[in-house]
Coordinates of C-alpha atoms in Angstrom, one line a residue:
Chain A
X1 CA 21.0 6.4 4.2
X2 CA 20.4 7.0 7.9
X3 CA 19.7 3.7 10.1
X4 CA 16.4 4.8 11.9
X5 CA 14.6 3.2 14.9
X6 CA 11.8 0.7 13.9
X7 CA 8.4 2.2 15.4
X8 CA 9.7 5.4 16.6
X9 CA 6.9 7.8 16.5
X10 CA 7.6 10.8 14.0
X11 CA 9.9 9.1 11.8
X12 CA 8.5 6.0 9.9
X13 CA 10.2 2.7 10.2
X14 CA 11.9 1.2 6.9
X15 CA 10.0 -1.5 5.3
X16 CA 11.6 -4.6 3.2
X17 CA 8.9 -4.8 0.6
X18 CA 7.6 -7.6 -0.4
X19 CA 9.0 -9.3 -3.8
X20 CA 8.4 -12.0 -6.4
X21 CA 11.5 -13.1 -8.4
X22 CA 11.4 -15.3 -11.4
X23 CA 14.3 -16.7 -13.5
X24 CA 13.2 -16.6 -17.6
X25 CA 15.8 -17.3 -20.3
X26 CA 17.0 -14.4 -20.6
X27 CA 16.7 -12.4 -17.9
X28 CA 15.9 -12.4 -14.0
X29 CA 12.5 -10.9 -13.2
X30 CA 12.3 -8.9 -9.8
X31 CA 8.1 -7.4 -9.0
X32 CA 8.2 -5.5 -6.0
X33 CA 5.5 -4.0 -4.0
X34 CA 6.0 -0.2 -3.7
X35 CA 2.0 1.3 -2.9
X36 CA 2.0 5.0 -3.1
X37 CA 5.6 5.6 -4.3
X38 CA 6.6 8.0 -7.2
X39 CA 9.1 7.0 -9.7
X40 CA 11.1 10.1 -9.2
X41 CA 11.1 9.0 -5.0
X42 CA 12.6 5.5 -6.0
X43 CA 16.4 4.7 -6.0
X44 CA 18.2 1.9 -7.6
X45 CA 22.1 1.9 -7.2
X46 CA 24.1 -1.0 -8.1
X47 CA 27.2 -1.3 -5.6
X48 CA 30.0 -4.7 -5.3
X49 CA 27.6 -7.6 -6.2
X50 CA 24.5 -5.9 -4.6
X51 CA 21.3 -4.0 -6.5
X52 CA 20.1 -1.6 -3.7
X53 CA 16.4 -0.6 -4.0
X54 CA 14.9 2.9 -1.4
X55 CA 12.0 4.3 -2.2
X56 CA 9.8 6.5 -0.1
X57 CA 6.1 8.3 -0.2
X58 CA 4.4 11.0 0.6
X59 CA 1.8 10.4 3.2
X60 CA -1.5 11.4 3.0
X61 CA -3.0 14.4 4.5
X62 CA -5.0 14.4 8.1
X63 CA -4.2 12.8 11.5
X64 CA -3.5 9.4 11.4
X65 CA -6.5 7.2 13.9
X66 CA -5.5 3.8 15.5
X67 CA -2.5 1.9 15.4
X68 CA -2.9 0.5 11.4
X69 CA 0.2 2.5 9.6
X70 CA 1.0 1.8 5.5
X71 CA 5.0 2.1 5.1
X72 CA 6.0 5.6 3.9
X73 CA 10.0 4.4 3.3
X74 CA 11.1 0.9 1.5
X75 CA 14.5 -0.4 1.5
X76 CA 15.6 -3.6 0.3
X77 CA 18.9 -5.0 -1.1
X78 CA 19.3 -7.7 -4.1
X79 CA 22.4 -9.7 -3.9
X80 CA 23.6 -10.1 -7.8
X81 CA 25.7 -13.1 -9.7
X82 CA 27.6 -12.7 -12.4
X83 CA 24.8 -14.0 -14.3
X84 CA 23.4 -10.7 -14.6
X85 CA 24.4 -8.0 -16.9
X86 CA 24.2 -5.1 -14.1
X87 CA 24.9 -2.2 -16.4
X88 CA 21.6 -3.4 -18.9
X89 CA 18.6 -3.8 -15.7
X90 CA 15.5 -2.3 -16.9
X91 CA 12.7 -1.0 -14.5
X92 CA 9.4 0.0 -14.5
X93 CA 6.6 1.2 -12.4
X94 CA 2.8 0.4 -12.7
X95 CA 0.2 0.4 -10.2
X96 CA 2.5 1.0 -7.6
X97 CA 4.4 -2.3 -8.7
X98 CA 8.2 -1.9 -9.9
X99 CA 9.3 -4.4 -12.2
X100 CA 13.0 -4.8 -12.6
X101 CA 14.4 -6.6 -15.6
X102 CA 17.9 -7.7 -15.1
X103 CA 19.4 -9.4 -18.3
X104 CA 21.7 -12.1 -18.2
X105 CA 24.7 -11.7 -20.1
X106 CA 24.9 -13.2 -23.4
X107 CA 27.4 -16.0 -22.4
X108 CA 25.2 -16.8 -19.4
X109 CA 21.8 -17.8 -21.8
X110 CA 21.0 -21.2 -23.0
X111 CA 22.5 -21.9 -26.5
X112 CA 21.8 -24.6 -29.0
X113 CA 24.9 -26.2 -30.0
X114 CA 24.4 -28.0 -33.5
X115 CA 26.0 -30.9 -34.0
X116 CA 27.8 -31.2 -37.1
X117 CA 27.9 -34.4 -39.0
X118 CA 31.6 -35.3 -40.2
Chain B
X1 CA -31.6 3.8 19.9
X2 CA -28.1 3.2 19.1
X3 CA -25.3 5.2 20.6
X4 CA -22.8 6.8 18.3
X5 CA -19.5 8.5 19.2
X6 CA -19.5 12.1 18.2
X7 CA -16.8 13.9 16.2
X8 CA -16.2 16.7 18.7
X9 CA -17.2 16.9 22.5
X10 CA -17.7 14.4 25.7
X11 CA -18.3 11.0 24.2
X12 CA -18.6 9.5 27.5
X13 CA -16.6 7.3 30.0
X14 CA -15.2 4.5 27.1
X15 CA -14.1 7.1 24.9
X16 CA -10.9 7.4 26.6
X17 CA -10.3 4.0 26.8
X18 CA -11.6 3.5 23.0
X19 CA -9.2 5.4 22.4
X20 CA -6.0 3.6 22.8
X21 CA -7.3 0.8 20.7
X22 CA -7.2 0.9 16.6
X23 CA -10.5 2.8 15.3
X24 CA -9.9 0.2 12.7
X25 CA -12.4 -2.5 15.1
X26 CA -13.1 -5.5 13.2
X27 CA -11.8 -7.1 10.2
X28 CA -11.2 -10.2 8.1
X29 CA -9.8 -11.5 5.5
X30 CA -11.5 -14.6 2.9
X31 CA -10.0 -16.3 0.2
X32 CA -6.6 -17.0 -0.7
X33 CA -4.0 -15.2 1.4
X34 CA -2.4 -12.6 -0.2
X35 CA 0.9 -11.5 1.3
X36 CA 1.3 -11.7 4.9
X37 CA -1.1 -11.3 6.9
X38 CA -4.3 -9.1 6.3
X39 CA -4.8 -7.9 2.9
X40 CA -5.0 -5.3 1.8
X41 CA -3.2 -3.1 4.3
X42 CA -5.4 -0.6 5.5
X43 CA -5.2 3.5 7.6
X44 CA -7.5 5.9 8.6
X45 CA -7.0 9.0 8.9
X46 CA -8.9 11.7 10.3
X47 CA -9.6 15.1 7.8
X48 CA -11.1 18.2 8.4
X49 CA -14.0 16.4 6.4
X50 CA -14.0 13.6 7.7
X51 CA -12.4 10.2 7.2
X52 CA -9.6 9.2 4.8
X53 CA -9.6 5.0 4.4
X54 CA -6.0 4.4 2.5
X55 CA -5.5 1.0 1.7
X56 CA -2.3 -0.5 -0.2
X57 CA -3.6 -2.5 -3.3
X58 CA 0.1 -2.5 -5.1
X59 CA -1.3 -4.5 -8.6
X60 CA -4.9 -4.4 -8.5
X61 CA -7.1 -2.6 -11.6
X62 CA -9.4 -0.5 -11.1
X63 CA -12.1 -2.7 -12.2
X64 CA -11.0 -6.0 -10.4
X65 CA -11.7 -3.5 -6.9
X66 CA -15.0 -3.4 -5.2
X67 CA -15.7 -0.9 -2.3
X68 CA -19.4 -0.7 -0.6
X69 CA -19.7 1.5 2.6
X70 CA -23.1 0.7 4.6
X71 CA -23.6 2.5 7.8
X72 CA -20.3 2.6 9.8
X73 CA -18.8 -0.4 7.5
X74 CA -16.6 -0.2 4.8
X75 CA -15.8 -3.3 2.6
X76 CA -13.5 -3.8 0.3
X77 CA -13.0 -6.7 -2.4
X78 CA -11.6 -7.6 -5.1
X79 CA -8.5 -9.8 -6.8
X80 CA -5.4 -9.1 -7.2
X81 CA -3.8 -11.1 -10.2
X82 CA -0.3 -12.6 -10.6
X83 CA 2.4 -10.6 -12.5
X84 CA 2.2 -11.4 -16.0
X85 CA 5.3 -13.3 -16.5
X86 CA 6.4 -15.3 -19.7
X87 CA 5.8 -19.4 -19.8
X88 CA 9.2 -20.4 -19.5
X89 CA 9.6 -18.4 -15.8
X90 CA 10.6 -20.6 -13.3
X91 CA 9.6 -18.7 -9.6
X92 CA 12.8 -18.1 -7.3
X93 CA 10.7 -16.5 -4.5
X94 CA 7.2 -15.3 -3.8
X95 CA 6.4 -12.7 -1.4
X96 CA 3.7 -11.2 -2.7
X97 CA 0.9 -13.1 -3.2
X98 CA -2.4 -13.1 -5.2
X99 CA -5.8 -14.2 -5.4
X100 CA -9.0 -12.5 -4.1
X101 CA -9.2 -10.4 -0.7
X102 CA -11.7 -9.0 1.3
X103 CA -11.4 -7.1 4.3
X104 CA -13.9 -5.6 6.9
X105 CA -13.5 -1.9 8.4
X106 CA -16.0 -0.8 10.7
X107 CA -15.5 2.7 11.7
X108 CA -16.5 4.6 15.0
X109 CA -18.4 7.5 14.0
X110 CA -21.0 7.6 11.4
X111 CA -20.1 8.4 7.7
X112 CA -21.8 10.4 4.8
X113 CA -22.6 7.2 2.9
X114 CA -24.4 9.3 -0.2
X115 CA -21.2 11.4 -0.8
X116 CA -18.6 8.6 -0.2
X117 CA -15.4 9.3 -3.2
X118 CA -13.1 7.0 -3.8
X119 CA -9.9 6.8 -6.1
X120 CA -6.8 4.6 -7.2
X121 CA -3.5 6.1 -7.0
X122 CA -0.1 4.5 -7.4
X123 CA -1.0 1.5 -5.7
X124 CA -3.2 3.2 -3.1
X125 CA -7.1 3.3 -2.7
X126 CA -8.0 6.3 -1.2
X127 CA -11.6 6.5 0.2
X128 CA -12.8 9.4 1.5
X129 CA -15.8 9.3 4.2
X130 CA -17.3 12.6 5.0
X131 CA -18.9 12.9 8.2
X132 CA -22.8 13.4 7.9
X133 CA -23.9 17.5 7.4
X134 CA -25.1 17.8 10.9
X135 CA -22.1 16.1 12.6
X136 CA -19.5 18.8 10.6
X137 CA -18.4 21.9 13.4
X138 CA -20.3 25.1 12.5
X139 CA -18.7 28.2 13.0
X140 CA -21.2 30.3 15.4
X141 CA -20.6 34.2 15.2
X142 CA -20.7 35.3 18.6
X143 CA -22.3 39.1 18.7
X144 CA -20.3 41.7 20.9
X145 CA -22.3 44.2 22.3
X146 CA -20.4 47.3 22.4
X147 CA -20.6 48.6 26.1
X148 CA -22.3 51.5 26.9

């Protein structure tokens, strides 16, 4: 991906969308904010220990008035532990939200260990 | 009466200056913060049509949105609700934010309030604001006399 001048006029600046991570049992739940985005204009790649997330959008039509601009490209990087199973993460997109599921691996999740009476 | 700026022509000695600032003039936000700063993120753009309001509502139903356009003022409010998450989720970070939002757009030039459209789309609210009938540019047919 090309490194690109923040505010240069003409080419939009990338944007580190905003996220919500929460930790479940089982997995590692990542909601990120991706307004306007296709799902075909998102990409996830998982490289070394990191999950790298670029999306982009299409802006709309007409001559942009005033200085308010949305984002039209996202990039954001997820640093992964072993406690994720990297080859299993799910993701969806709703609403312009993409949720990514990222299991943990099975030795990773909380077991109940019986105790045997002898 | 009160002055409005036209669409096309010699709006007069501010204009210019006007014109360096954001068209988007006043705004607010009430409630709970969501994300940083202002929410929801707004821009206008300018179509052959009129105006095109786009503001980023990542989350948000359709019915948990409320737009009402009176005069040169457009407001939008509504809630945005928390992911839905299971019980047992503990929260590592939160960026996003949730709660309700309103914000306050008040727009230079008059609008078309009667035939104001607005839809959802990925995440984006896109109103479009067509300038009144008499304020659109009307093709004149200028007549050539052929010379004699």
């Amino acid at each position: 991906m090309n490194v690109q001048m923040r505010g240069q006029e003409g080419a939009p600046s990338v944007v580190r969308p905003a996220a919500d991570i929460y930790r479940t049992a089982d997995a590692i739940e990542i909601v990120v904010d991706l307004p306007g985005v296709d799902r075909e204009q998102i990409s996830l790649t998982v490289q070394e220990n990191e999950l790298v997330l670029e999306a982009e959008r299409r802006e709309s039509e007409g001559d942009r008035v005033g200085q308010a601009r949305l984002p039209v490209r996202f990039r954001r990087v997820f640093g992964l532990s072993d406690l994720v199973d990297a080859d299993r993460i799910r993701a969806t997109l709703e609403q312009g939200v993409l949720r990514l599921t990222l299991p943990k691996p099975e030795r990773a999740r909380p077991r109940r260990i019986p105790v045997q009476e002898v | 009466m009160a002055q409005t700026w036209p669409w096309r022509g010699s709006p007069g000695p501010l204009a210019d200056l006007q014109e360096l600032f954001s068209e988007v003039l006043d705004d607010f936000v009430e409630g709970l913060p969501v994300g940083e700063g202002r929410f929801p993120p707004v821009e206008l753009r300018r179509t052959p049509e009129g105006y095109r309001l786009i503001a980023a509502v990542p989350g948000v139903d359709r019915e948990d949105v409320q737009l009402s356009v009176e005069g040169q003022t457009v407001m939008l409010e509504g809630e945005r609700r928390a992911p839905e998450a299971p019980d047992d989720a503990e929260p590592l970070r939160r960026e996003r934010g949730a709660g309700r939002f309103r914000r306050t757009v008040r727009l230079r030039d008059p609008v078309d309030t009667a035939n104001v459209t607005a839809r959802l789309e990925r995440g984006l609210l896109m109103v479009d604001l067509p300038r009144p009938e008499e304020q659109r540019p009307r093709e004149i047919t200028i007549q050539v006399e052929e010379g004699t």
